[in-house]
């Protein structure tokens, strides 16, 4: 490989442009770019062994690989799929656990359920049911990213739909959860200083916040690729 290494040669310029054009999780993006670089170097090495000078070998390898306009959509679709699967997996696994553990926030309290209004319990039930329904939907989404991908015409659009649906759900779910919590405080003000409640709120906020970040990244990964260099 040393025979085709030129620091800022055609391969480095091409790979830098590819990295700048892609959106997605950093680790996956770096892995893709590294694989592309290795493939280009291997191709250039083959040209050198065939008698071409190193610089020309790099140019030929880059030309064979394809322009950024040609290869970026495929890479971006894969990144979007990975991010979509990651988002759906978080919702499918973490949301049910958080919902099942929420009663511990009120464990060993002096709050009596007799104080709760009918509206309060309707909201609580709705919060729990939608949590499990969302987890089930996320599980189906994971199947779509895996086995079901053979039936999808546009994987990028599917990942965008998953990301957007997750953003909407989390926003509505967070609003519902906040409403339930405020009603709980009105009925039992001491909850504002009850350690299990405070710990539960921190954990819930962190879990939902991270889910929101994943969903936003999923939507971002499905946007049109960044502008390509003129040499692409």
PDB file of N, CA and C in Angstrom, residues 129-173:
ATOM      1  N   UNK A 129     -50.895   2.360  28.362  1.00  0.00           N
ATOM      2  CA  UNK A 129     -51.292   1.626  27.161  1.00  0.00           C
ATOM      3  C   UNK A 129     -50.507   2.098  25.937  1.00  0.00           C
ATOM      4  N   UNK A 130     -50.374   3.415  25.806  1.00  0.00           N
ATOM      5  CA  UNK A 130     -49.639   3.936  24.650  1.00  0.00           C
ATOM      6  C   UNK A 130     -48.157   3.563  24.719  1.00  0.00           C
ATOM      7  N   UNK A 131     -47.632   3.424  25.915  1.00  0.00           N
ATOM      8  CA  UNK A 131     -46.239   3.003  26.061  1.00  0.00           C
ATOM      9  C   UNK A 131     -46.034   1.605  25.481  1.00  0.00           C
ATOM     10  N   UNK A 132     -46.905   0.695  25.848  1.00  0.00           N
ATOM     11  CA  UNK A 132     -46.776  -0.677  25.363  1.00  0.00           C
ATOM     12  C   UNK A 132     -47.111  -0.793  23.880  1.00  0.00           C
ATOM     13  N   UNK A 133     -48.078   0.008  23.420  1.00  0.00           N
ATOM     14  CA  UNK A 133     -48.400  -0.002  21.995  1.00  0.00           C
ATOM     15  C   UNK A 133     -47.232   0.528  21.173  1.00  0.00           C
ATOM     16  N   UNK A 134     -46.601   1.580  21.673  1.00  0.00           N
ATOM     17  CA  UNK A 134     -45.446   2.149  20.970  1.00  0.00           C
ATOM     18  C   UNK A 134     -44.293   1.150  20.940  1.00  0.00           C
ATOM     19  N   UNK A 135     -44.097   0.433  22.045  1.00  0.00           N
ATOM     20  CA  UNK A 135     -43.033  -0.578  22.086  1.00  0.00           C
ATOM     21  C   UNK A 135     -43.320  -1.688  21.087  1.00  0.00           C
ATOM     22  N   UNK A 136     -44.590  -2.085  20.982  1.00  0.00           N
ATOM     23  CA  UNK A 136     -44.955  -3.122  20.012  1.00  0.00           C
ATOM     24  C   UNK A 136     -44.735  -2.628  18.583  1.00  0.00           C
ATOM     25  N   UNK A 137     -45.110  -1.371  18.324  1.00  0.00           N
ATOM     26  CA  UNK A 137     -44.910  -0.794  16.994  1.00  0.00           C
ATOM     27  C   UNK A 137     -43.424  -0.717  16.663  1.00  0.00           C
ATOM     28  N   UNK A 138     -42.618  -0.376  17.662  1.00  0.00           N
ATOM     29  CA  UNK A 138     -41.167  -0.319  17.447  1.00  0.00           C
ATOM     30  C   UNK A 138     -40.621  -1.708  17.131  1.00  0.00           C
ATOM     31  N   UNK A 139     -41.176  -2.729  17.799  1.00  0.00           N
ATOM     32  CA  UNK A 139     -40.757  -4.090  17.496  1.00  0.00           C
ATOM     33  C   UNK A 139     -41.053  -4.462  16.054  1.00  0.00           C
ATOM     34  N   UNK A 140     -42.229  -4.056  15.564  1.00  0.00           N
ATOM     35  CA  UNK A 140     -42.572  -4.301  14.167  1.00  0.00           C
ATOM     36  C   UNK A 140     -41.646  -3.530  13.225  1.00  0.00           C
ATOM     37  N   UNK A 141     -41.270  -2.326  13.641  1.00  0.00           N
ATOM     38  CA  UNK A 141     -40.356  -1.524  12.827  1.00  0.00           C
ATOM     39  C   UNK A 141     -39.005  -2.217  12.693  1.00  0.00           C
ATOM     40  N   UNK A 142     -38.553  -2.849  13.774  1.00  0.00           N
ATOM     41  CA  UNK A 142     -37.283  -3.580  13.733  1.00  0.00           C
ATOM     42  C   UNK A 142     -37.370  -4.722  12.728  1.00  0.00           C
ATOM     43  N   UNK A 143     -38.509  -5.414  12.728  1.00  0.00           N
ATOM     44  CA  UNK A 143     -38.714  -6.487  11.742  1.00  0.00           C
ATOM     45  C   UNK A 143     -38.650  -5.921  10.330  1.00  0.00           C
ATOM     46  N   UNK A 144     -39.230  -4.729  10.162  1.00  0.00           N
ATOM     47  CA  UNK A 144     -39.188  -4.083   8.855  1.00  0.00           C
ATOM     48  C   UNK A 144     -37.777  -3.762   8.403  1.00  0.00           C
ATOM     49  N   UNK A 145     -36.922  -3.360   9.325  1.00  0.00           N
ATOM     50  CA  UNK A 145     -35.533  -3.062   8.977  1.00  0.00           C
ATOM     51  C   UNK A 145     -34.746  -4.335   8.662  1.00  0.00           C
ATOM     52  N   UNK A 146     -35.195  -5.458   9.200  1.00  0.00           N
ATOM     53  CA  UNK A 146     -34.486  -6.721   8.993  1.00  0.00           C
ATOM     54  C   UNK A 146     -35.134  -7.554   7.917  1.00  0.00           C
ATOM     55  N   UNK A 147     -35.933  -8.547   8.332  1.00  0.00           N
ATOM     56  CA  UNK A 147     -36.569  -9.465   7.404  1.00  0.00           C
ATOM     57  C   UNK A 147     -37.475  -8.744   6.415  1.00  0.00           C
ATOM     58  N   UNK A 148     -38.173  -7.727   6.894  1.00  0.00           N
ATOM     59  CA  UNK A 148     -39.132  -7.051   6.027  1.00  0.00           C
ATOM     60  C   UNK A 148     -38.501  -6.122   4.999  1.00  0.00           C
ATOM     61  N   UNK A 149     -37.203  -5.893   5.084  1.00  0.00           N
ATOM     62  CA  UNK A 149     -36.552  -4.952   4.157  1.00  0.00           C
ATOM     63  C   UNK A 149     -36.657  -5.408   2.708  1.00  0.00           C
ATOM     64  N   UNK A 150     -36.807  -6.707   2.488  1.00  0.00           N
ATOM     65  CA  UNK A 150     -36.902  -7.213   1.119  1.00  0.00           C
ATOM     66  C   UNK A 150     -38.191  -6.760   0.435  1.00  0.00           C
ATOM     67  N   UNK A 151     -39.179  -6.357   1.236  1.00  0.00           N
ATOM     68  CA  UNK A 151     -40.456  -5.920   0.678  1.00  0.00           C
ATOM     69  C   UNK A 151     -40.571  -4.399   0.602  1.00  0.00           C
ATOM     70  N   UNK A 152     -39.568  -3.693   1.109  1.00  0.00           N
ATOM     71  CA  UNK A 152     -39.612  -2.238   1.112  1.00  0.00           C
ATOM     72  C   UNK A 152     -38.987  -1.683  -0.169  1.00  0.00           C
ATOM     73  N   UNK A 153     -39.705  -0.814  -0.822  1.00  0.00           N
ATOM     74  CA  UNK A 153     -39.183  -0.212  -2.043  1.00  0.00           C
ATOM     75  C   UNK A 153     -38.165   0.882  -1.739  1.00  0.00           C
ATOM     76  N   UNK A 154     -38.385   1.584  -0.646  1.00  0.00           N
ATOM     77  CA  UNK A 154     -37.524   2.719  -0.306  1.00  0.00           C
ATOM     78  C   UNK A 154     -37.158   2.646   1.178  1.00  0.00           C
ATOM     79  N   UNK A 155     -35.995   2.079   1.479  1.00  0.00           N
ATOM     80  CA  UNK A 155     -35.554   1.955   2.858  1.00  0.00           C
ATOM     81  C   UNK A 155     -35.312   3.290   3.509  1.00  0.00           C
ATOM     82  N   UNK A 156     -34.865   4.271   2.719  1.00  0.00           N
ATOM     83  CA  UNK A 156     -34.605   5.609   3.264  1.00  0.00           C
ATOM     84  C   UNK A 156     -35.907   6.254   3.733  1.00  0.00           C
ATOM     85  N   UNK A 157     -36.958   6.121   2.930  1.00  0.00           N
ATOM     86  CA  UNK A 157     -38.252   6.680   3.300  1.00  0.00           C
ATOM     87  C   UNK A 157     -38.812   5.974   4.529  1.00  0.00           C
ATOM     88  N   UNK A 158     -38.580   4.682   4.629  1.00  0.00           N
ATOM     89  CA  UNK A 158     -39.049   3.914   5.784  1.00  0.00           C
ATOM     90  C   UNK A 158     -38.359   4.397   7.058  1.00  0.00           C
ATOM     91  N   UNK A 159     -37.054   4.596   6.980  1.00  0.00           N
ATOM     92  CA  UNK A 159     -36.310   5.093   8.138  1.00  0.00           C
ATOM     93  C   UNK A 159     -36.780   6.485   8.523  1.00  0.00           C
ATOM     94  N   UNK A 160     -37.082   7.314   7.516  1.00  0.00           N
ATOM     95  CA  UNK A 160     -37.588   8.660   7.811  1.00  0.00           C
ATOM     96  C   UNK A 160     -38.931   8.586   8.531  1.00  0.00           C
ATOM     97  N   UNK A 161     -39.802   7.693   8.077  1.00  0.00           N
ATOM     98  CA  UNK A 161     -41.107   7.534   8.708  1.00  0.00           C
ATOM     99  C   UNK A 161     -40.967   7.087  10.162  1.00  0.00           C
ATOM    100  N   UNK A 162     -40.053   6.143  10.409  1.00  0.00           N
ATOM    101  CA  UNK A 162     -39.817   5.675  11.775  1.00  0.00           C
ATOM    102  C   UNK A 162     -39.316   6.815  12.655  1.00  0.00           C
ATOM    103  N   UNK A 163     -38.375   7.587  12.148  1.00  0.00           N
ATOM    104  CA  UNK A 163     -37.831   8.700  12.914  1.00  0.00           C
ATOM    105  C   UNK A 163     -38.877   9.767  13.209  1.00  0.00           C
ATOM    106  N   UNK A 164     -39.654  10.139  12.205  1.00  0.00           N
ATOM    107  CA  UNK A 164     -40.674  11.171  12.391  1.00  0.00           C
ATOM    108  C   UNK A 164     -41.768  10.708  13.336  1.00  0.00           C
ATOM    109  N   UNK A 165     -42.199   9.457  13.185  1.00  0.00           N
ATOM    110  CA  UNK A 165     -43.236   8.925  14.073  1.00  0.00           C
ATOM    111  C   UNK A 165     -42.741   8.890  15.517  1.00  0.00           C
ATOM    112  N   UNK A 166     -41.472   8.568  15.698  1.00  0.00           N
ATOM    113  CA  UNK A 166     -40.910   8.525  17.048  1.00  0.00           C
ATOM    114  C   UNK A 166     -40.855   9.914  17.667  1.00  0.00           C
ATOM    115  N   UNK A 167     -40.470  10.911  16.879  1.00  0.00           N
ATOM    116  CA  UNK A 167     -40.420  12.285  17.380  1.00  0.00           C
ATOM    117  C   UNK A 167     -41.811  12.737  17.829  1.00  0.00           C
ATOM    118  N   UNK A 168     -42.815  12.476  17.001  1.00  0.00           N
ATOM    119  CA  UNK A 168     -44.187  12.881  17.340  1.00  0.00           C
ATOM    120  C   UNK A 168     -44.663  12.149  18.592  1.00  0.00           C
ATOM    121  N   UNK A 169     -44.432  10.828  18.635  1.00  0.00           N
ATOM    122  CA  UNK A 169     -44.880  10.059  19.792  1.00  0.00           C
ATOM    123  C   UNK A 169     -44.215  10.545  21.070  1.00  0.00           C
ATOM    124  N   UNK A 170     -42.909  10.748  21.047  1.00  0.00           N
ATOM    125  CA  UNK A 170     -42.205  11.168  22.254  1.00  0.00           C
ATOM    126  C   UNK A 170     -42.690  12.522  22.741  1.00  0.00           C
ATOM    127  N   UNK A 171     -42.967  13.424  21.810  1.00  0.00           N
ATOM    128  CA  UNK A 171     -43.473  14.733  22.207  1.00  0.00           C
ATOM    129  C   UNK A 171     -44.823  14.630  22.893  1.00  0.00           C
ATOM    130  N   UNK A 172     -45.740  13.858  22.311  1.00  0.00           N
ATOM    131  CA  UNK A 172     -47.070  13.699  22.893  1.00  0.00           C
ATOM    132  C   UNK A 172     -47.003  12.907  24.208  1.00  0.00           C
ATOM    133  N   UNK A 173     -46.158  11.891  24.236  1.00  0.00           N
ATOM    134  CA  UNK A 173     -46.033  11.057  25.427  1.00  0.00           C
ATOM    135  C   UNK A 173     -45.427  11.852  26.583  1.00  0.00           C
TER     136      UNK A 173
END
